[in-house]
Amino acid sequence: MGSETTNEPDLGPVRQFSIFVENKVGRLNELVESLGQADIHIMALCLVDTTDSSIIRIVVDYPERAEKVLSDHRFSYDTVPVVAIELHSEAQLKEITSVLLKAEINIHYVYPFLFRPNNRYGLVVRAEAQELAASVLQTHGIRVIGQNDIAR
């Protein structure tokens, strides 16, 4: 767990997996089962679909193990760093968007964490300038969390 007294992220940025699957019955279940059998927990999830395909975006507790599982099960995927933010209340969302607006940082997408060890709200943010976004948020007292903070 990360320290409550620091605002510095632990173990670098959180990695998001974007998994590309056919838009058909059972593909999400197959992914969830594959990761679950390897004791990998999905901490955040977002699904975007089109007529023929879907992108499943996930943040997991152990990304290195997840890469092996995804490769072994022949899932097509990509990884990108994201900014993971711990919130004390839903009211902080306005503060986050305002801080990033003032810094002229575009937000590409946002989705919530399903589970957080500290029982706090959490957001996954993909912005155009990830490191700058994390730095600006931290400067304004918003807690950016690292991969170690979400490991179980």
Short mmCIF file of N, CA and C in Angstrom, two decimals:
data_model
loop_
_atom_site.label_atom_id
_atom_site.label_comp_id
_atom_site.label_asym_id
_atom_site.label_seq_id
_atom_site.Cartn_x
_atom_site.Cartn_y
_atom_site.Cartn_z
N MET A 1 0.83 -1.18 0.00
CA MET A 1 0.00 0.00 0.00
C MET A 1 0.87 1.24 0.00
N GLY A 2 0.40 2.28 -0.66
CA GLY A 2 1.13 3.54 -0.64
C GLY A 2 0.94 4.25 0.68
N SER A 3 1.82 5.12 0.97
CA SER A 3 1.77 5.87 2.22
C SER A 3 0.70 6.94 2.14
N GLU A 4 -0.02 7.11 3.22
CA GLU A 4 -1.04 8.15 3.28
C GLU A 4 -0.42 9.53 3.45
N THR A 5 0.85 9.59 3.83
CA THR A 5 1.47 10.88 4.10
C THR A 5 2.15 11.48 2.89
N THR A 6 2.25 10.76 1.81
CA THR A 6 2.91 11.27 0.62
C THR A 6 1.93 11.40 -0.52
N ASN A 7 2.21 12.31 -1.40
CA ASN A 7 1.38 12.49 -2.58
C ASN A 7 2.10 11.96 -3.82
N GLU A 8 3.24 11.32 -3.62
CA GLU A 8 4.02 10.78 -4.74
C GLU A 8 3.49 9.40 -5.11
N PRO A 9 3.37 9.11 -6.41
CA PRO A 9 2.92 7.78 -6.80
C PRO A 9 3.97 6.73 -6.46
N ASP A 10 3.52 5.52 -6.16
CA ASP A 10 4.41 4.41 -5.87
C ASP A 10 4.57 3.53 -7.11
N LEU A 11 5.78 3.07 -7.35
CA LEU A 11 6.09 2.10 -8.39
C LEU A 11 5.67 2.56 -9.78
N GLY A 12 5.78 3.82 -10.05
CA GLY A 12 5.51 4.33 -11.39
C GLY A 12 4.04 4.40 -11.71
N PRO A 13 3.75 4.80 -12.95
CA PRO A 13 2.35 4.99 -13.34
C PRO A 13 1.60 3.67 -13.46
N VAL A 14 0.32 3.78 -13.35
CA VAL A 14 -0.57 2.65 -13.53
C VAL A 14 -0.65 2.35 -15.02
N ARG A 15 -0.65 1.07 -15.36
CA ARG A 15 -0.75 0.64 -16.75
C ARG A 15 -2.16 0.17 -17.06
N GLN A 16 -2.68 0.64 -18.18
CA GLN A 16 -3.98 0.22 -18.66
C GLN A 16 -3.78 -0.73 -19.83
N PHE A 17 -4.56 -1.79 -19.84
CA PHE A 17 -4.59 -2.70 -20.97
C PHE A 17 -5.81 -2.37 -21.82
N SER A 18 -5.61 -2.22 -23.11
CA SER A 18 -6.71 -2.10 -24.07
C SER A 18 -6.73 -3.40 -24.84
N ILE A 19 -7.77 -4.18 -24.64
CA ILE A 19 -7.87 -5.52 -25.22
C ILE A 19 -8.90 -5.46 -26.34
N PHE A 20 -8.50 -5.93 -27.50
CA PHE A 20 -9.33 -5.85 -28.69
C PHE A 20 -9.96 -7.21 -28.93
N VAL A 21 -11.29 -7.25 -28.90
CA VAL A 21 -12.01 -8.52 -29.06
C VAL A 21 -13.16 -8.36 -30.04
N GLU A 22 -13.59 -9.51 -30.58
CA GLU A 22 -14.79 -9.52 -31.39
C GLU A 22 -15.98 -9.20 -30.50
N ASN A 23 -16.95 -8.50 -31.06
CA ASN A 23 -18.15 -8.17 -30.30
C ASN A 23 -19.11 -9.35 -30.39
N LYS A 24 -18.85 -10.35 -29.54
CA LYS A 24 -19.71 -11.53 -29.53
C LYS A 24 -19.88 -12.03 -28.10
N VAL A 25 -20.91 -12.80 -27.90
CA VAL A 25 -21.26 -13.31 -26.58
C VAL A 25 -20.10 -14.10 -25.98
N GLY A 26 -19.80 -13.80 -24.74
CA GLY A 26 -18.84 -14.58 -23.98
C GLY A 26 -17.41 -14.08 -23.96
N ARG A 27 -17.06 -13.10 -24.78
CA ARG A 27 -15.67 -12.65 -24.84
C ARG A 27 -15.23 -11.98 -23.53
N LEU A 28 -16.08 -11.15 -22.94
CA LEU A 28 -15.74 -10.52 -21.66
C LEU A 28 -15.60 -11.59 -20.58
N ASN A 29 -16.50 -12.55 -20.56
CA ASN A 29 -16.42 -13.63 -19.59
C ASN A 29 -15.13 -14.43 -19.75
N GLU A 30 -14.73 -14.68 -20.98
CA GLU A 30 -13.48 -15.40 -21.24
C GLU A 30 -12.28 -14.64 -20.67
N LEU A 31 -12.28 -13.33 -20.85
CA LEU A 31 -11.20 -12.50 -20.32
C LEU A 31 -11.19 -12.54 -18.79
N VAL A 32 -12.35 -12.34 -18.19
CA VAL A 32 -12.46 -12.32 -16.72
C VAL A 32 -12.03 -13.67 -16.14
N GLU A 33 -12.47 -14.76 -16.75
CA GLU A 33 -12.09 -16.09 -16.27
C GLU A 33 -10.59 -16.34 -16.41
N SER A 34 -10.02 -15.96 -17.54
CA SER A 34 -8.59 -16.16 -17.77
C SER A 34 -7.75 -15.43 -16.73
N LEU A 35 -8.10 -14.19 -16.46
CA LEU A 35 -7.36 -13.42 -15.46
C LEU A 35 -7.61 -13.96 -14.05
N GLY A 36 -8.85 -14.31 -13.76
CA GLY A 36 -9.20 -14.83 -12.44
C GLY A 36 -8.49 -16.13 -12.11
N GLN A 37 -8.34 -17.01 -13.09
CA GLN A 37 -7.63 -18.28 -12.86
C GLN A 37 -6.17 -18.04 -12.50
N ALA A 38 -5.61 -16.91 -12.93
CA ALA A 38 -4.22 -16.57 -12.61
C ALA A 38 -4.14 -15.67 -11.37
N ASP A 39 -5.25 -15.52 -10.66
CA ASP A 39 -5.33 -14.69 -9.46
C ASP A 39 -4.97 -13.23 -9.74
N ILE A 40 -5.44 -12.75 -10.88
CA ILE A 40 -5.27 -11.35 -11.27
C ILE A 40 -6.63 -10.69 -11.15
N HIS A 41 -6.68 -9.57 -10.44
CA HIS A 41 -7.94 -8.89 -10.18
C HIS A 41 -8.09 -7.66 -11.07
N ILE A 42 -9.26 -7.53 -11.67
CA ILE A 42 -9.57 -6.34 -12.46
C ILE A 42 -9.99 -5.26 -11.48
N MET A 43 -9.22 -4.18 -11.44
CA MET A 43 -9.47 -3.10 -10.49
C MET A 43 -10.31 -1.98 -11.10
N ALA A 44 -10.22 -1.83 -12.43
CA ALA A 44 -11.02 -0.83 -13.14
C ALA A 44 -11.35 -1.41 -14.51
N LEU A 45 -12.53 -1.07 -15.03
CA LEU A 45 -13.00 -1.67 -16.27
C LEU A 45 -13.84 -0.68 -17.05
N CYS A 46 -13.62 -0.65 -18.35
CA CYS A 46 -14.42 0.16 -19.27
C CYS A 46 -14.54 -0.62 -20.57
N LEU A 47 -15.73 -0.74 -21.10
CA LEU A 47 -15.95 -1.47 -22.34
C LEU A 47 -16.55 -0.52 -23.36
N VAL A 48 -15.93 -0.46 -24.54
CA VAL A 48 -16.42 0.36 -25.63
C VAL A 48 -16.68 -0.57 -26.80
N ASP A 49 -17.89 -0.52 -27.36
CA ASP A 49 -18.17 -1.44 -28.46
C ASP A 49 -18.56 -0.72 -29.73
N THR A 50 -18.34 -1.42 -30.83
CA THR A 50 -18.81 -1.01 -32.14
C THR A 50 -19.61 -2.19 -32.68
N THR A 51 -20.00 -2.13 -33.92
CA THR A 51 -20.80 -3.21 -34.49
C THR A 51 -20.07 -4.54 -34.47
N ASP A 52 -18.79 -4.53 -34.85
CA ASP A 52 -18.05 -5.78 -35.02
C ASP A 52 -17.04 -6.09 -33.93
N SER A 53 -16.59 -5.07 -33.21
CA SER A 53 -15.52 -5.31 -32.24
C SER A 53 -15.73 -4.47 -30.98
N SER A 54 -14.96 -4.82 -29.98
CA SER A 54 -15.01 -4.09 -28.71
C SER A 54 -13.60 -3.84 -28.22
N ILE A 55 -13.46 -2.78 -27.45
CA ILE A 55 -12.22 -2.51 -26.74
C ILE A 55 -12.56 -2.60 -25.25
N ILE A 56 -11.87 -3.49 -24.58
CA ILE A 56 -12.05 -3.64 -23.14
C ILE A 56 -10.83 -3.01 -22.49
N ARG A 57 -11.05 -1.94 -21.76
CA ARG A 57 -9.96 -1.26 -21.05
C ARG A 57 -9.99 -1.71 -19.60
N ILE A 58 -8.84 -2.19 -19.13
CA ILE A 58 -8.77 -2.65 -17.74
C ILE A 58 -7.49 -2.17 -17.07
N VAL A 59 -7.59 -2.02 -15.77
CA VAL A 59 -6.43 -1.82 -14.91
C VAL A 59 -6.47 -3.00 -13.95
N VAL A 60 -5.34 -3.68 -13.82
CA VAL A 60 -5.27 -4.87 -12.96
C VAL A 60 -4.26 -4.65 -11.84
N ASP A 61 -4.32 -5.53 -10.86
CA ASP A 61 -3.39 -5.40 -9.73
C ASP A 61 -1.97 -5.83 -10.08
N TYR A 62 -1.79 -6.77 -11.01
CA TYR A 62 -0.45 -7.24 -11.37
C TYR A 62 -0.29 -7.27 -12.88
N PRO A 63 0.11 -6.15 -13.48
CA PRO A 63 0.16 -6.06 -14.94
C PRO A 63 1.15 -7.01 -15.61
N GLU A 64 2.27 -7.32 -14.98
CA GLU A 64 3.24 -8.22 -15.61
C GLU A 64 2.64 -9.61 -15.78
N ARG A 65 1.94 -10.08 -14.76
CA ARG A 65 1.28 -11.39 -14.85
C ARG A 65 0.14 -11.35 -15.86
N ALA A 66 -0.56 -10.23 -15.92
CA ALA A 66 -1.67 -10.10 -16.87
C ALA A 66 -1.16 -10.19 -18.31
N GLU A 67 -0.01 -9.58 -18.59
CA GLU A 67 0.55 -9.66 -19.94
C GLU A 67 0.76 -11.10 -20.37
N LYS A 68 1.28 -11.92 -19.48
CA LYS A 68 1.52 -13.32 -19.80
C LYS A 68 0.20 -14.04 -20.07
N VAL A 69 -0.79 -13.81 -19.23
CA VAL A 69 -2.10 -14.45 -19.41
C VAL A 69 -2.73 -14.03 -20.74
N LEU A 70 -2.69 -12.73 -21.02
CA LEU A 70 -3.29 -12.25 -22.27
C LEU A 70 -2.58 -12.84 -23.48
N SER A 71 -1.27 -12.91 -23.43
CA SER A 71 -0.51 -13.50 -24.54
C SER A 71 -0.80 -14.99 -24.66
N ASP A 72 -0.79 -15.70 -23.54
CA ASP A 72 -1.05 -17.15 -23.55
C ASP A 72 -2.43 -17.47 -24.10
N HIS A 73 -3.41 -16.59 -23.84
CA HIS A 73 -4.78 -16.82 -24.31
C HIS A 73 -5.06 -16.11 -25.64
N ARG A 74 -4.01 -15.60 -26.24
CA ARG A 74 -4.07 -14.99 -27.58
C ARG A 74 -5.03 -13.81 -27.69
N PHE A 75 -5.08 -13.02 -26.64
CA PHE A 75 -5.83 -11.77 -26.71
C PHE A 75 -4.93 -10.73 -27.36
N SER A 76 -5.49 -9.94 -28.24
CA SER A 76 -4.77 -8.83 -28.85
C SER A 76 -4.92 -7.63 -27.91
N TYR A 77 -3.79 -7.03 -27.52
CA TYR A 77 -3.87 -5.94 -26.55
C TYR A 77 -2.74 -4.95 -26.74
N ASP A 78 -2.91 -3.80 -26.11
CA ASP A 78 -1.90 -2.76 -26.05
C ASP A 78 -1.91 -2.22 -24.62
N THR A 79 -0.81 -1.64 -24.19
CA THR A 79 -0.78 -1.02 -22.87
C THR A 79 -0.36 0.44 -22.99
N VAL A 80 -0.94 1.25 -22.13
CA VAL A 80 -0.57 2.67 -22.05
C VAL A 80 -0.57 3.08 -20.58
N PRO A 81 0.25 4.07 -20.22
CA PRO A 81 0.18 4.58 -18.85
C PRO A 81 -1.07 5.45 -18.70
N VAL A 82 -1.65 5.42 -17.53
CA VAL A 82 -2.80 6.27 -17.22
C VAL A 82 -2.54 6.93 -15.87
N VAL A 83 -3.27 7.99 -15.60
CA VAL A 83 -3.20 8.65 -14.30
C VAL A 83 -4.32 8.05 -13.45
N ALA A 84 -3.95 7.50 -12.32
CA ALA A 84 -4.93 6.95 -11.38
C ALA A 84 -5.02 7.91 -10.20
N ILE A 85 -6.23 8.27 -9.86
CA ILE A 85 -6.46 9.30 -8.86
C ILE A 85 -7.34 8.75 -7.75
N GLU A 86 -6.97 9.05 -6.51
CA GLU A 86 -7.79 8.69 -5.37
C GLU A 86 -8.60 9.91 -4.97
N LEU A 87 -9.91 9.71 -4.82
CA LEU A 87 -10.82 10.80 -4.45
C LEU A 87 -11.38 10.57 -3.06
N HIS A 88 -11.58 11.65 -2.35
CA HIS A 88 -12.20 11.55 -1.03
C HIS A 88 -13.72 11.71 -1.13
N SER A 89 -14.18 12.33 -2.21
CA SER A 89 -15.62 12.47 -2.45
C SER A 89 -15.84 12.72 -3.93
N GLU A 90 -17.08 12.55 -4.35
CA GLU A 90 -17.40 12.79 -5.77
C GLU A 90 -17.24 14.27 -6.13
N ALA A 91 -17.26 15.15 -5.15
CA ALA A 91 -17.10 16.59 -5.41
C ALA A 91 -15.72 16.92 -5.96
N GLN A 92 -14.73 16.08 -5.72
CA GLN A 92 -13.38 16.34 -6.23
C GLN A 92 -13.30 16.23 -7.75
N LEU A 93 -14.29 15.62 -8.38
CA LEU A 93 -14.27 15.50 -9.83
C LEU A 93 -14.19 16.87 -10.49
N LYS A 94 -14.97 17.83 -9.99
CA LYS A 94 -14.93 19.18 -10.55
C LYS A 94 -13.55 19.80 -10.36
N GLU A 95 -12.95 19.58 -9.20
CA GLU A 95 -11.61 20.11 -8.95
C GLU A 95 -10.60 19.53 -9.95
N ILE A 96 -10.69 18.24 -10.20
CA ILE A 96 -9.77 17.58 -11.14
C ILE A 96 -9.93 18.15 -12.54
N THR A 97 -11.17 18.24 -13.01
CA THR A 97 -11.38 18.76 -14.37
C THR A 97 -10.98 20.23 -14.47
N SER A 98 -11.22 21.00 -13.42
CA SER A 98 -10.82 22.42 -13.42
C SER A 98 -9.30 22.58 -13.45
N VAL A 99 -8.60 21.80 -12.65
CA VAL A 99 -7.14 21.87 -12.60
C VAL A 99 -6.55 21.52 -13.97
N LEU A 100 -7.06 20.47 -14.59
CA LEU A 100 -6.54 20.07 -15.90
C LEU A 100 -6.91 21.09 -16.98
N LEU A 101 -8.09 21.69 -16.88
CA LEU A 101 -8.48 22.74 -17.82
C LEU A 101 -7.54 23.93 -17.72
N LYS A 102 -7.27 24.38 -16.50
CA LYS A 102 -6.38 25.53 -16.31
C LYS A 102 -4.98 25.26 -16.85
N ALA A 103 -4.55 24.00 -16.80
CA ALA A 103 -3.24 23.62 -17.33
C ALA A 103 -3.31 23.31 -18.83
N GLU A 104 -4.51 23.45 -19.41
CA GLU A 104 -4.75 23.19 -20.83
C GLU A 104 -4.36 21.77 -21.23
N ILE A 105 -4.73 20.83 -20.37
CA ILE A 105 -4.48 19.41 -20.63
C ILE A 105 -5.81 18.76 -21.01
N ASN A 106 -5.86 18.19 -22.20
CA ASN A 106 -7.07 17.55 -22.69
C ASN A 106 -7.23 16.16 -22.06
N ILE A 107 -8.45 15.86 -21.64
CA ILE A 107 -8.79 14.55 -21.10
C ILE A 107 -9.39 13.73 -22.25
N HIS A 108 -8.78 12.58 -22.55
CA HIS A 108 -9.30 11.72 -23.60
C HIS A 108 -10.47 10.87 -23.10
N TYR A 109 -10.30 10.28 -21.92
CA TYR A 109 -11.40 9.53 -21.31
C TYR A 109 -11.13 9.30 -19.84
N VAL A 110 -12.21 8.97 -19.12
CA VAL A 110 -12.18 8.74 -17.67
C VAL A 110 -13.10 7.57 -17.38
N TYR A 111 -12.71 6.72 -16.45
CA TYR A 111 -13.62 5.69 -15.95
C TYR A 111 -13.26 5.36 -14.50
N PRO A 112 -14.21 4.82 -13.75
CA PRO A 112 -13.98 4.61 -12.31
C PRO A 112 -13.30 3.27 -12.00
N PHE A 113 -12.67 3.23 -10.85
CA PHE A 113 -12.18 1.97 -10.31
C PHE A 113 -13.37 1.18 -9.79
N LEU A 114 -13.31 -0.13 -9.91
CA LEU A 114 -14.32 -1.01 -9.31
C LEU A 114 -14.01 -1.24 -7.84
N PHE A 115 -12.71 -1.41 -7.54
CA PHE A 115 -12.27 -1.71 -6.18
C PHE A 115 -11.04 -0.89 -5.86
N ARG A 116 -10.95 -0.46 -4.62
CA ARG A 116 -9.75 0.23 -4.13
C ARG A 116 -9.46 -0.28 -2.73
N PRO A 117 -8.22 -0.64 -2.46
CA PRO A 117 -7.90 -1.15 -1.13
C PRO A 117 -8.21 -0.19 0.02
N ASN A 118 -8.10 1.11 -0.21
CA ASN A 118 -8.36 2.08 0.86
C ASN A 118 -9.82 2.49 0.97
N ASN A 119 -10.69 1.81 0.25
CA ASN A 119 -12.13 2.10 0.27
C ASN A 119 -12.44 3.55 -0.08
N ARG A 120 -11.74 4.09 -1.03
CA ARG A 120 -11.99 5.44 -1.51
C ARG A 120 -12.39 5.37 -2.98
N TYR A 121 -13.02 6.45 -3.44
CA TYR A 121 -13.33 6.54 -4.85
C TYR A 121 -12.02 6.58 -5.63
N GLY A 122 -12.05 6.10 -6.85
CA GLY A 122 -10.86 6.18 -7.69
C GLY A 122 -11.24 6.39 -9.14
N LEU A 123 -10.41 7.12 -9.86
CA LEU A 123 -10.63 7.37 -11.28
C LEU A 123 -9.39 7.00 -12.07
N VAL A 124 -9.63 6.48 -13.26
CA VAL A 124 -8.58 6.28 -14.25
C VAL A 124 -8.75 7.39 -15.26
N VAL A 125 -7.68 8.13 -15.53
CA VAL A 125 -7.74 9.24 -16.48
C VAL A 125 -6.67 9.03 -17.54
N ARG A 126 -7.08 9.11 -18.79
CA ARG A 126 -6.14 9.11 -19.91
C ARG A 126 -6.17 10.52 -20.48
N ALA A 127 -5.03 11.21 -20.39
CA ALA A 127 -4.92 12.59 -20.83
C ALA A 127 -3.85 12.69 -21.92
N GLU A 128 -3.82 13.81 -22.59
CA GLU A 128 -2.86 13.96 -23.69
C GLU A 128 -1.42 14.06 -23.20
N ALA A 129 -1.20 14.52 -22.00
CA ALA A 129 0.15 14.65 -21.44
C ALA A 129 0.13 14.01 -20.05
N GLN A 130 0.32 12.70 -20.01
CA GLN A 130 0.16 11.93 -18.78
C GLN A 130 1.03 12.43 -17.62
N GLU A 131 2.32 12.55 -17.85
CA GLU A 131 3.23 12.96 -16.76
C GLU A 131 2.92 14.37 -16.28
N LEU A 132 2.63 15.27 -17.21
CA LEU A 132 2.28 16.63 -16.84
C LEU A 132 0.96 16.65 -16.06
N ALA A 133 -0.01 15.88 -16.51
CA ALA A 133 -1.30 15.81 -15.82
C ALA A 133 -1.10 15.34 -14.38
N ALA A 134 -0.32 14.29 -14.19
CA ALA A 134 -0.07 13.77 -12.84
C ALA A 134 0.62 14.83 -11.97
N SER A 135 1.59 15.51 -12.54
CA SER A 135 2.34 16.53 -11.80
C SER A 135 1.44 17.70 -11.40
N VAL A 136 0.63 18.16 -12.32
CA VAL A 136 -0.28 19.29 -12.05
C VAL A 136 -1.29 18.91 -10.97
N LEU A 137 -1.83 17.71 -11.06
CA LEU A 137 -2.80 17.27 -10.06
C LEU A 137 -2.15 17.18 -8.67
N GLN A 138 -0.96 16.62 -8.61
CA GLN A 138 -0.25 16.51 -7.33
C GLN A 138 0.04 17.88 -6.74
N THR A 139 0.44 18.82 -7.59
CA THR A 139 0.73 20.18 -7.14
C THR A 139 -0.49 20.81 -6.47
N HIS A 140 -1.68 20.42 -6.93
CA HIS A 140 -2.92 20.95 -6.37
C HIS A 140 -3.49 20.07 -5.24
N GLY A 141 -2.67 19.17 -4.72
CA GLY A 141 -3.08 18.37 -3.57
C GLY A 141 -3.97 17.19 -3.88
N ILE A 142 -4.07 16.82 -5.13
CA ILE A 142 -4.88 15.67 -5.52
C ILE A 142 -3.98 14.44 -5.52
N ARG A 143 -4.41 13.39 -4.85
CA ARG A 143 -3.56 12.21 -4.68
C ARG A 143 -3.57 11.33 -5.93
N VAL A 144 -2.42 11.30 -6.60
CA VAL A 144 -2.20 10.41 -7.73
C VAL A 144 -1.59 9.13 -7.16
N ILE A 145 -2.17 8.00 -7.53
CA ILE A 145 -1.69 6.73 -6.98
C ILE A 145 -0.92 5.96 -8.05
N GLY A 146 -0.05 5.08 -7.58
CA GLY A 146 0.77 4.28 -8.47
C GLY A 146 0.33 2.83 -8.49
N GLN A 147 0.99 2.05 -9.32
CA GLN A 147 0.64 0.63 -9.46
C GLN A 147 0.70 -0.11 -8.13
N ASN A 148 1.68 0.20 -7.31
CA ASN A 148 1.81 -0.47 -6.02
C ASN A 148 0.61 -0.19 -5.10
N ASP A 149 0.00 0.98 -5.26
CA ASP A 149 -1.16 1.33 -4.43
C ASP A 149 -2.38 0.47 -4.72
N ILE A 150 -2.47 -0.07 -5.93
CA ILE A 150 -3.65 -0.85 -6.28
C ILE A 150 -3.41 -2.35 -6.23
N ALA A 151 -2.16 -2.76 -6.00
CA ALA A 151 -1.88 -4.19 -5.87
C ALA A 151 -2.55 -4.70 -4.60
N ARG A 152 -3.07 -5.90 -4.68
CA ARG A 152 -3.78 -6.48 -3.52
C ARG A 152 -2.84 -7.20 -2.61
#
